């Protein structure tokens, strides 16, 4: 094997890409980028019963949306194409045949009923659930005869019954698993398709994968995979099992706890930058105690030494906080472009980029999610509708004096800055010899229909001078 870092993200198209998958893909991507290696996308679609319509398109599309571009994979090609397992079936069959030929795997004819029975007994006796080896020592001749007679069969890997598998994992260190705990895994199913355990290993070998990054749930299967490497005389990759993702109550995060697909989070109005930043921290610790960093900074700093083996807790409050941080820090022009669709969806015409940007400049300080931008921008798009007691306030002489004063001042020039507005408003109170209680309510009411909200100069900036004057005029006319 060459020394080049080659990692693969190998999702099954059995559902939409979820945050756990996004984390694996992200670690693959940054690890490859950090080491000038290759990031490969491989689709593991050999389980035909679990295939979900649209999942493939979702996986590929979401990686692209998130900016995790792969070097080799479906649609992109590469020296080890095809990258979709259902198009590589001959390769798995070849290996399975060789394993059987060598005596490292065997055909098994046990019926589902028989297997169910063994399982029931094992369950009752509180024994580990595994195949009892009934077909393990069948002669090749008998097996051949039964295959020719058309009996359905699977192919199982012949695991040693004694000894242990000792291997090293970049995150977990030395791992040891007793061989006796390991099942004679089915590697070819009765429909002729390989299982994950064969297909992934064959492909990782053929595609010269240097590091296998996958979820911790695969750790206990690693001996089966090592067994295939040994039987085939292949060099093992470096194993990297990523920590589980847990709920705040430390239970394993799963669909039962909600929809954790990336798409669902995007639909709620999370930004891709926040999602990436957040999943990065599900296990990994940057060398400086930073919480907010860009993909580029992560690439520079990333290593598995700084990935914890303990389960990583999914903290929704933190994700929301992080999203708010990104809403405030991404360039305003960029936010303006991304916000448009949310306004349109809410039935509000966002107007020109200039108008929208001004509204967002203030609104983003109050929003955590994209739809809240719309909520907090409404005051700049919809004129206030007053209630009776507000009308009473605005009809008072003091209010009219305030509004008239502000209109006069604002009309003296067009190039108002927020500071200028702030200064002018402050001077106004002195000039009119009014108390704050008399002075500020009419201003805020005229502008936004309530007495609480962003600072007056910010409101004026977000509305624009023309609309500001218009609103004071309307209030005076009440
Ligand atoms: N197809 C496997 C899954 O979706 C991939 C595991 C691996 O990365 O090896 O869980």
Short mmCIF file of C-alpha atoms and ligand atoms in Angstrom, two decimals:
data_model
loop_
_atom_site.label_atom_id
_atom_site.label_comp_id
_atom_site.label_asym_id
_atom_site.label_seq_id
_atom_site.Cartn_x
_atom_site.Cartn_y
_atom_site.Cartn_z
CA UNK A 1 0.00 0.00 0.00
CA UNK A 2 1.32 3.44 -0.79
CA UNK A 3 1.74 5.93 2.02
CA UNK A 4 -0.79 8.29 0.59
CA UNK A 5 -3.71 9.13 2.83
CA UNK A 6 -6.88 7.84 1.19
CA UNK A 7 -10.12 7.91 3.15
CA UNK A 8 -13.64 7.09 2.11
CA UNK A 9 -17.07 8.07 3.27
CA UNK A 10 -19.21 5.03 2.63
CA UNK A 11 -22.87 5.70 3.35
CA UNK A 12 -25.67 3.30 2.55
CA UNK A 13 -28.60 4.86 0.70
CA UNK A 14 -30.99 3.78 3.43
CA UNK A 15 -31.99 7.27 4.52
CA UNK A 16 -31.10 10.93 4.31
CA UNK A 17 -27.67 12.12 5.43
CA UNK A 18 -27.85 12.75 9.17
CA UNK A 19 -25.58 14.72 11.47
CA UNK A 20 -23.61 11.60 12.46
CA UNK A 21 -22.89 10.86 8.82
CA UNK A 22 -22.00 14.49 8.27
CA UNK A 23 -19.43 14.24 11.05
CA UNK A 24 -17.83 11.14 9.52
CA UNK A 25 -17.71 12.79 6.11
CA UNK A 26 -16.30 15.97 7.65
CA UNK A 27 -13.52 14.13 9.49
CA UNK A 28 -12.73 12.21 6.29
CA UNK A 29 -12.61 15.44 4.35
CA UNK A 30 -10.45 17.43 6.77
CA UNK A 31 -8.12 14.52 7.47
CA UNK A 32 -7.55 14.04 3.73
CA UNK A 33 -7.08 17.77 3.21
CA UNK A 34 -4.70 18.08 6.17
CA UNK A 35 -2.53 15.29 4.71
CA UNK A 36 -2.86 16.22 1.03
CA UNK A 37 -4.67 12.93 0.59
CA UNK A 38 -7.80 11.85 -1.25
CA UNK A 39 -11.38 11.89 -0.07
CA UNK A 40 -13.53 9.25 -1.70
CA UNK A 41 -17.29 8.79 -1.70
CA UNK A 42 -18.44 5.20 -2.01
CA UNK A 43 -22.10 4.20 -2.00
CA UNK A 44 -22.76 0.96 -0.15
CA UNK A 45 -26.02 -0.17 -1.66
CA UNK A 46 -25.82 -3.95 -1.43
CA UNK A 47 -28.73 -4.23 0.98
CA UNK A 48 -31.54 -4.01 -1.53
CA UNK A 49 -34.24 -4.37 1.12
CA UNK A 50 -33.26 -1.15 2.88
CA UNK A 51 -32.90 1.01 -0.20
CA UNK A 52 -34.68 4.37 0.15
CA UNK A 53 -35.77 6.30 -2.91
CA UNK A 54 -34.00 9.66 -3.12
CA UNK A 55 -31.39 8.79 -0.49
CA UNK A 56 -28.51 8.62 -2.98
CA UNK A 57 -29.32 12.04 -4.43
CA UNK A 58 -29.68 13.42 -0.91
CA UNK A 59 -26.28 12.08 0.22
CA UNK A 60 -24.45 13.44 -2.79
CA UNK A 61 -26.35 16.74 -2.82
CA UNK A 62 -25.91 17.41 0.89
CA UNK A 63 -22.16 16.79 0.81
CA UNK A 64 -21.94 19.30 -2.00
CA UNK A 65 -24.16 21.85 -0.20
CA UNK A 66 -21.94 21.52 2.86
CA UNK A 67 -18.82 22.14 0.77
CA UNK A 68 -17.35 18.68 1.40
CA UNK A 69 -16.28 17.97 -2.16
CA UNK A 70 -14.94 14.52 -2.89
CA UNK A 71 -12.00 13.71 -5.15
CA UNK A 72 -13.34 10.39 -6.37
CA UNK A 73 -16.85 9.02 -6.35
CA UNK A 74 -20.13 8.67 -8.20
CA UNK A 75 -20.58 11.26 -10.90
CA UNK A 76 -16.97 12.28 -10.54
CA UNK A 77 -15.20 9.04 -11.45
CA UNK A 78 -11.64 8.20 -10.51
CA UNK A 79 -9.03 5.49 -10.92
CA UNK A 80 -10.98 2.94 -8.88
CA UNK A 81 -14.41 3.43 -10.47
CA UNK A 82 -17.17 2.41 -10.19
CA UNK A 83 -17.80 3.79 -6.70
CA UNK A 84 -21.25 2.27 -6.28
CA UNK A 85 -21.14 -1.20 -4.81
CA UNK A 86 -24.05 -2.65 -6.79
CA UNK A 87 -21.90 -2.03 -9.87
CA UNK A 88 -18.98 -4.00 -8.44
CA UNK A 89 -20.65 -7.31 -7.57
CA UNK A 90 -18.21 -9.45 -9.58
CA UNK A 91 -15.36 -8.27 -7.35
CA UNK A 92 -17.05 -9.48 -4.16
CA UNK A 93 -18.03 -12.78 -5.72
CA UNK A 94 -14.44 -13.40 -6.76
CA UNK A 95 -13.21 -12.89 -3.20
CA UNK A 96 -16.01 -14.97 -1.69
CA UNK A 97 -15.20 -17.82 -4.09
CA UNK A 98 -11.56 -17.65 -3.15
CA UNK A 99 -12.38 -17.67 0.57
CA UNK A 100 -14.56 -20.75 0.11
CA UNK A 101 -11.91 -22.39 -2.04
CA UNK A 102 -9.27 -21.78 0.66
CA UNK A 103 -11.57 -23.10 3.39
CA UNK A 104 -11.89 -19.64 5.02
CA UNK A 105 -15.61 -19.45 4.25
CA UNK A 106 -18.34 -21.99 3.66
CA UNK A 107 -21.82 -22.32 2.21
CA UNK A 108 -24.56 -22.55 4.81
CA UNK A 109 -27.96 -24.04 4.02
CA UNK A 110 -29.64 -23.52 7.36
CA UNK A 111 -33.23 -22.39 7.05
CA UNK A 112 -34.60 -19.27 8.68
CA UNK A 113 -36.68 -21.50 10.99
CA UNK A 114 -33.60 -23.34 12.19
CA UNK A 115 -31.72 -20.10 12.81
CA UNK A 116 -34.69 -18.66 14.70
CA UNK A 117 -34.76 -21.75 16.88
CA UNK A 118 -31.06 -21.52 17.76
CA UNK A 119 -31.48 -17.87 18.57
CA UNK A 120 -34.46 -18.53 20.83
CA UNK A 121 -32.52 -21.16 22.77
CA UNK A 122 -29.46 -18.93 23.08
CA UNK A 123 -31.62 -16.07 24.24
CA UNK A 124 -33.26 -18.28 26.84
CA UNK A 125 -29.87 -19.50 28.11
CA UNK A 126 -28.53 -15.95 28.06
CA UNK A 127 -25.76 -17.06 25.71
CA UNK A 128 -24.23 -14.84 23.03
CA UNK A 129 -26.39 -14.93 19.91
CA UNK A 130 -24.41 -16.55 17.11
CA UNK A 131 -24.54 -19.20 14.45
CA UNK A 132 -23.90 -22.67 15.90
CA UNK A 133 -21.63 -23.84 13.09
CA UNK A 134 -23.97 -26.54 11.79
CA UNK A 135 -22.75 -26.29 8.16
CA UNK A 136 -19.19 -25.39 9.02
CA UNK A 137 -17.70 -28.81 8.48
CA UNK A 138 -19.86 -30.03 5.62
CA UNK A 139 -17.76 -31.66 2.92
CA UNK A 140 -17.18 -29.67 -0.25
CA UNK A 141 -18.79 -32.44 -2.27
CA UNK A 142 -22.02 -32.41 -0.28
CA UNK A 143 -22.17 -28.63 -0.38
CA UNK A 144 -21.62 -28.65 -4.13
CA UNK A 145 -24.38 -31.24 -4.60
CA UNK A 146 -26.88 -29.17 -2.63
CA UNK A 147 -25.97 -26.00 -4.49
CA UNK A 148 -26.47 -27.81 -7.80
CA UNK A 149 -29.81 -29.11 -6.59
CA UNK A 150 -30.87 -25.48 -6.27
CA UNK A 151 -31.05 -25.24 -2.48
CA UNK A 152 -30.85 -21.66 -1.22
CA UNK A 153 -27.68 -20.88 0.72
CA UNK A 154 -25.54 -18.10 2.12
CA UNK A 155 -21.78 -17.95 2.50
CA UNK A 156 -20.37 -17.55 5.97
CA UNK A 157 -16.94 -16.52 7.10
CA UNK A 158 -15.19 -19.23 9.12
CA UNK A 159 -14.00 -17.48 12.25
CA UNK A 160 -11.41 -19.15 14.48
CA UNK A 161 -12.91 -20.47 17.71
CA UNK A 162 -9.92 -19.67 19.89
CA UNK A 163 -7.51 -16.82 20.47
CA UNK A 164 -8.15 -13.14 20.30
CA UNK A 165 -7.95 -10.30 17.86
CA UNK A 166 -5.61 -7.56 18.95
CA UNK A 167 -5.56 -4.45 16.91
CA UNK A 168 -4.86 -0.83 17.33
CA UNK A 169 -7.26 2.00 16.72
CA UNK A 170 -6.11 5.60 16.24
CA UNK A 171 -8.67 6.87 18.73
CA UNK A 172 -9.15 3.94 21.08
CA UNK A 173 -5.59 2.66 21.28
CA UNK A 174 -5.09 -1.10 21.72
CA UNK A 175 -8.23 -3.17 21.42
CA UNK A 176 -8.58 -6.87 22.13
CA UNK A 177 -11.61 -8.97 21.27
CA UNK A 178 -11.96 -12.72 21.94
CA UNK A 179 -12.48 -14.74 18.77
CA UNK A 180 -15.06 -16.89 20.55
CA UNK A 181 -17.38 -13.89 20.77
CA UNK A 182 -17.49 -13.48 17.02
CA UNK A 183 -20.14 -14.94 14.79
CA UNK A 184 -19.50 -16.76 11.52
CA UNK A 185 -20.68 -13.72 9.64
CA UNK A 186 -22.72 -14.05 6.46
CA UNK A 187 -20.67 -12.48 3.69
CA UNK A 188 -22.86 -13.44 0.71
CA UNK A 189 -26.62 -13.47 1.17
CA UNK A 190 -29.01 -15.93 -0.46
CA UNK A 191 -29.82 -13.31 -3.12
CA UNK A 192 -26.16 -13.44 -4.14
CA UNK A 193 -25.45 -9.92 -2.87
CA UNK A 194 -22.54 -9.40 -0.50
CA UNK A 195 -23.09 -8.03 2.99
CA UNK A 196 -21.36 -4.91 4.24
CA UNK A 197 -18.72 -7.07 5.93
CA UNK A 198 -17.41 -8.40 2.65
CA UNK A 199 -18.10 -5.56 0.25
CA UNK A 200 -16.57 -2.83 2.42
CA UNK A 201 -13.40 -4.82 3.05
CA UNK A 202 -12.92 -5.77 -0.60
CA UNK A 203 -13.42 -2.17 -1.66
CA UNK A 204 -11.25 -0.67 1.05
CA UNK A 205 -8.49 -2.97 -0.18
CA UNK A 206 -9.02 -2.40 -3.91
CA UNK A 207 -9.42 1.35 -3.46
CA UNK A 208 -6.23 1.48 -1.39
CA UNK A 209 -7.94 3.08 1.58
CA UNK A 210 -5.29 3.97 4.15
CA UNK A 211 -7.55 4.88 7.11
CA UNK A 212 -11.02 3.51 7.76
CA UNK A 213 -13.10 6.11 9.61
CA UNK A 214 -16.43 4.79 10.78
CA UNK A 215 -18.78 4.85 13.74
CA UNK A 216 -17.94 3.06 16.96
CA UNK A 217 -20.83 0.66 16.35
CA UNK A 218 -18.53 -1.14 13.90
CA UNK A 219 -15.74 -1.70 16.42
CA UNK A 220 -17.03 -5.10 17.51
CA UNK A 221 -17.16 -6.27 13.87
CA UNK A 222 -13.54 -5.39 13.24
CA UNK A 223 -12.29 -8.96 13.98
CA UNK A 224 -14.42 -10.25 11.10
CA UNK A 225 -12.86 -7.70 8.85
CA UNK A 226 -9.36 -8.46 10.06
CA UNK A 227 -10.09 -12.13 9.40
CA UNK A 228 -10.83 -11.37 5.75
CA UNK A 229 -7.65 -9.30 5.43
CA UNK A 230 -5.66 -12.18 6.92
CA UNK A 231 -7.27 -14.88 4.80
CA UNK A 232 -6.68 -12.86 1.64
CA UNK A 233 -3.14 -11.91 2.64
CA UNK A 234 -3.97 -8.21 2.39
CA UNK A 235 -2.52 -5.38 4.44
CA UNK A 236 -4.99 -3.87 6.91
CA UNK A 237 -5.85 -0.18 6.86
CA UNK A 238 -5.49 1.95 9.98
CA UNK A 239 -8.67 1.66 12.04
CA UNK A 240 -10.35 4.80 13.31
CA UNK A 241 -13.63 4.33 15.17
CA UNK A 242 -15.40 7.60 15.86
CA UNK A 243 -17.18 8.09 19.20
CA UNK A 244 -20.90 7.59 19.48
CA UNK A 245 -23.17 10.60 19.49
CA UNK A 246 -25.37 10.71 22.58
CA UNK A 247 -28.43 12.53 23.82
CA UNK A 248 -28.10 14.76 26.84
CA UNK A 249 -29.38 11.82 28.92
CA UNK A 250 -26.42 9.79 27.52
CA UNK A 251 -28.62 7.44 25.48
CA UNK A 252 -27.55 6.82 21.90
CA UNK A 253 -28.90 9.40 19.49
CA UNK A 254 -31.35 7.81 17.12
CA UNK A 255 -34.32 8.49 14.90
CA UNK A 256 -36.62 7.93 17.85
CA UNK A 257 -35.37 11.19 19.29
CA UNK A 258 -36.30 13.20 16.24
CA UNK A 259 -35.19 13.90 12.72
CA UNK A 260 -31.43 14.39 12.73
CA UNK A 261 -31.07 14.62 8.98
CA UNK A 262 -28.98 17.53 7.75
CA UNK A 263 -31.91 18.52 5.53
CA UNK A 264 -34.23 18.81 8.53
CA UNK A 265 -31.80 21.18 10.25
CA UNK A 266 -31.40 23.27 7.11
CA UNK A 267 -35.18 23.44 6.83
CA UNK A 268 -35.37 24.79 10.38
CA UNK A 269 -33.02 27.55 9.33
CA UNK A 270 -29.61 26.43 10.55
CA UNK A 271 -26.64 27.60 8.51
CA UNK A 272 -24.26 25.10 6.98
CA UNK A 273 -21.28 26.80 8.63
CA UNK A 274 -22.85 26.29 12.05
CA UNK A 275 -23.73 22.66 11.35
CA UNK A 276 -20.19 21.91 10.20
CA UNK A 277 -18.65 23.72 13.16
CA UNK A 278 -21.01 21.97 15.55
CA UNK A 279 -20.50 18.41 14.29
CA UNK A 280 -16.74 19.02 14.19
CA UNK A 281 -16.86 19.36 17.96
CA UNK A 282 -18.73 16.08 18.45
CA UNK A 283 -15.55 14.36 19.54
CA UNK A 284 -12.75 16.61 18.31
CA UNK A 285 -11.07 19.34 20.36
CA UNK A 286 -9.18 22.10 18.61
CA UNK A 287 -5.74 22.77 20.08
CA UNK A 288 -6.71 26.22 21.25
CA UNK A 289 -9.90 26.17 23.25
CA UNK A 290 -11.80 27.74 20.39
CA UNK A 291 -15.46 27.00 19.77
CA UNK A 292 -15.93 28.85 16.53
CA UNK A 293 -13.65 28.08 13.59
CA UNK A 294 -13.80 27.82 9.84
CA UNK A 295 -13.38 24.67 7.79
CA UNK A 296 -9.94 25.93 6.74
CA UNK A 297 -8.85 26.39 10.35
CA UNK A 298 -10.10 22.93 11.13
CA UNK A 299 -8.12 21.43 8.26
CA UNK A 300 -4.95 23.05 9.57
CA UNK A 301 -5.48 21.89 13.12
CA UNK A 302 -7.08 18.47 12.72
CA UNK A 303 -5.63 15.24 14.10
CA UNK A 304 -7.10 12.09 15.64
CA UNK A 305 -5.02 12.60 18.78
CA UNK A 306 -7.50 15.27 19.67
CA UNK A 307 -10.56 13.12 19.14
CA UNK A 308 -12.06 11.72 22.34
CA UNK A 309 -13.15 8.14 22.57
CA UNK A 310 -15.94 8.94 25.03
CA UNK A 311 -19.38 9.46 23.51
CA UNK A 312 -20.06 13.01 22.37
CA UNK A 313 -23.19 14.65 23.73
CA UNK A 314 -25.45 16.39 21.25
CA UNK A 315 -26.34 19.71 22.82
CA UNK A 316 -29.10 21.46 20.93
CA UNK A 317 -28.75 24.67 22.95
CA UNK A 318 -25.14 24.91 21.89
CA UNK A 319 -26.03 24.36 18.24
CA UNK A 320 -28.58 27.17 18.44
CA UNK A 321 -26.09 29.45 20.12
CA UNK A 322 -23.56 28.64 17.43
CA UNK A 323 -26.05 29.35 14.69
CA UNK A 324 -26.75 32.75 16.19
CA UNK A 325 -23.01 33.44 16.21
CA UNK A 326 -22.78 32.60 12.51
CA UNK A 327 -25.88 34.64 11.67
CA UNK A 328 -24.07 37.66 13.10
CA UNK A 329 -20.66 36.93 11.64
CA UNK A 330 -21.18 35.88 8.05
CA UNK A 331 -20.84 38.78 5.60
CA UNK A 332 -24.06 40.79 5.36
CA UNK A 333 -24.19 40.45 1.55
CA UNK A 334 -24.01 36.67 1.92
CA UNK A 335 -26.72 36.62 4.58
CA UNK A 336 -28.85 38.84 2.36
CA UNK A 337 -28.67 36.35 -0.49
CA UNK A 338 -29.49 33.39 1.74
CA UNK A 339 -32.33 35.20 3.53
CA UNK A 340 -34.32 35.95 0.37
CA UNK A 341 -35.98 32.56 0.12
CA UNK A 342 -37.09 32.74 3.74
CA UNK A 343 -38.83 36.06 3.15
CA UNK A 344 -40.46 34.79 0.00
CA UNK A 345 -41.64 31.70 1.80
CA UNK A 346 -43.20 33.89 4.49
CA UNK A 347 -44.98 35.89 1.79
CA UNK A 348 -42.92 39.06 2.27
CA UNK A 349 -41.35 40.75 -0.73
CA UNK A 350 -37.79 41.41 0.51
CA UNK A 351 -37.28 44.24 -2.03
CA UNK A 352 -33.86 45.28 -3.23
CA UNK A 353 -30.64 43.86 -1.80
CA UNK A 354 -30.00 47.26 -0.25
CA UNK A 355 -33.35 47.32 1.55
CA UNK A 356 -33.04 43.73 2.73
CA UNK A 357 -29.45 44.18 3.87
CA UNK A 358 -30.45 47.19 5.98
CA UNK A 359 -33.23 45.26 7.63
CA UNK A 360 -30.98 42.28 8.32
CA UNK A 361 -28.22 44.45 9.68
CA UNK A 362 -30.39 44.96 12.77
CA UNK A 363 -32.60 41.88 12.66
CA UNK A 364 -29.70 39.44 12.72
CA UNK A 365 -28.74 40.57 16.20
CA UNK A 366 -32.03 39.22 17.47
CA UNK A 367 -32.27 35.98 15.49
CA UNK A 368 -31.02 32.47 16.11
CA UNK A 369 -32.51 30.79 13.05
CA UNK A 370 -33.18 32.04 9.54
CA UNK A 371 -36.99 32.30 9.92
CA UNK A 372 -36.46 34.56 12.93
CA UNK A 373 -34.72 36.99 10.59
CA UNK A 374 -38.04 37.39 8.86
CA UNK A 375 -39.84 37.80 12.18
CA UNK A 376 -37.45 40.50 13.37
CA UNK A 377 -37.43 42.26 9.99
CA UNK A 378 -41.18 42.61 9.79
CA UNK A 379 -41.09 46.00 11.52
CA UNK A 380 -39.12 47.34 8.56
CA UNK A 381 -41.50 45.93 5.97
CA UNK A 382 -44.86 46.56 7.58
CA UNK A 383 -46.01 49.94 8.86
CA UNK A 384 -47.24 49.98 12.42
CA UNK A 385 -50.92 49.47 13.14
CA UNK A 386 -51.79 51.41 16.30
CA UNK A 387 -54.00 50.50 19.20
CA UNK A 388 -56.33 53.04 20.78
CA UNK A 389 -54.11 54.05 23.66
CA UNK A 390 -51.14 54.39 21.31
CA UNK A 391 -53.18 56.67 19.11
CA UNK A 392 -54.00 58.74 22.15
CA UNK A 393 -50.31 59.17 22.95
CA UNK A 394 -49.47 60.06 19.38
CA UNK A 395 -52.27 62.61 19.22
CA UNK A 396 -50.91 64.56 22.20
CA UNK A 397 -49.29 67.93 21.62
CA UNK A 398 -45.99 66.69 23.01
CA UNK A 399 -45.92 63.83 20.50
CA UNK A 400 -46.68 66.10 17.60
CA UNK A 401 -43.91 68.45 18.67
CA UNK A 402 -41.45 65.56 18.81
CA UNK A 403 -42.44 64.16 15.43
CA UNK A 404 -42.35 67.57 13.78
CA UNK A 405 -38.90 68.24 15.23
CA UNK A 406 -37.47 64.92 14.04
CA UNK A 407 -38.94 65.28 10.56
CA UNK A 408 -37.43 68.78 10.27
CA UNK A 409 -34.05 67.58 11.38
CA UNK A 410 -34.03 64.52 9.14
CA UNK A 411 -35.03 66.60 6.14
CA UNK A 412 -31.91 68.75 6.36
CA UNK A 413 -29.72 66.15 4.64
CA UNK A 414 -29.78 62.65 3.14
CA UNK A 415 -26.50 61.10 4.19
CA UNK A 416 -27.35 60.20 7.78
CA UNK A 417 -25.10 57.79 9.64
CA UNK A 418 -26.30 55.88 12.69
CA UNK A 419 -24.08 58.11 14.86
CA UNK A 420 -25.53 61.27 13.36
CA UNK A 421 -29.04 60.03 14.04
CA UNK A 422 -28.11 59.13 17.60
CA UNK A 423 -26.66 62.59 18.22
CA UNK A 424 -29.59 64.36 16.62
CA UNK A 425 -32.12 62.40 18.69
CA UNK A 426 -30.19 63.12 21.86
CA UNK A 427 -30.03 66.85 21.12
CA UNK A 428 -33.73 66.87 20.38
CA UNK A 429 -34.68 66.06 23.93
CA UNK A 430 -32.68 69.03 25.19
CA UNK A 431 -33.89 71.36 22.47
CA UNK A 432 -37.53 70.54 23.20
CA UNK A 433 -36.97 70.56 26.94
CA UNK A 434 -38.77 67.26 27.39
CA UNK A 435 -38.25 64.37 29.77
CA UNK A 436 -37.28 60.95 28.39
CA UNK A 437 -40.70 59.62 29.31
CA UNK A 438 -42.39 62.18 27.05
CA UNK A 439 -39.79 62.19 24.35
CA UNK A 440 -38.94 58.59 23.46
CA UNK A 441 -42.33 56.82 23.37
CA UNK A 442 -43.71 58.86 20.46
CA UNK A 443 -40.51 58.28 18.50
CA UNK A 444 -40.55 54.52 18.96
CA UNK A 445 -44.29 54.27 18.46
CA UNK A 446 -44.16 56.25 15.24
CA UNK A 447 -41.35 54.12 13.92
CA UNK A 448 -42.34 50.59 14.89
CA UNK A 449 -45.62 50.72 16.79
CA UNK A 450 -44.14 49.74 20.12
CA UNK A 451 -42.03 51.30 22.83
CA UNK A 452 -39.45 48.53 22.99
CA UNK A 453 -37.05 47.33 20.31
CA UNK A 454 -33.67 48.03 18.76
CA UNK A 455 -31.88 51.36 19.32
CA UNK A 456 -33.49 54.25 17.49
CA UNK A 457 -30.50 54.96 15.20
CA UNK A 458 -30.50 51.29 14.14
CA UNK A 459 -34.21 51.36 13.42
CA UNK A 460 -33.77 54.49 11.35
CA UNK A 461 -30.88 52.93 9.47
CA UNK A 462 -32.84 49.75 8.78
CA UNK A 463 -35.90 51.67 7.60
CA UNK A 464 -33.97 54.19 5.52
CA UNK A 465 -34.48 57.97 5.86
CA UNK A 466 -37.34 58.25 3.42
CA UNK A 467 -39.44 55.57 5.09
CA UNK A 468 -38.54 57.00 8.51
CA UNK A 469 -39.87 60.42 7.58
CA UNK A 470 -42.92 58.79 6.05
CA UNK A 471 -43.68 56.98 9.29
CA UNK A 472 -43.32 60.12 11.42
CA UNK A 473 -45.57 61.96 9.01
CA UNK A 474 -48.23 59.25 9.23
CA UNK A 475 -48.06 59.33 13.02
CA UNK A 476 -48.51 63.11 13.03
CA UNK A 477 -51.52 62.85 10.81
CA UNK A 478 -53.40 60.62 13.24
N1 LIG B 1 -22.23 1.59 4.87
C1 LIG B 1 -21.85 1.68 6.24
C2 LIG B 1 -22.87 2.53 6.96
O1 LIG B 1 -23.59 3.28 6.32
C3 LIG B 1 -20.51 2.36 6.33
C4 LIG B 1 -19.68 1.97 7.47
C5 LIG B 1 -18.23 2.28 7.10
O2 LIG B 1 -17.91 3.45 6.94
O3 LIG B 1 -17.45 1.34 6.91
O4 LIG B 1 -22.98 2.45 8.15
#
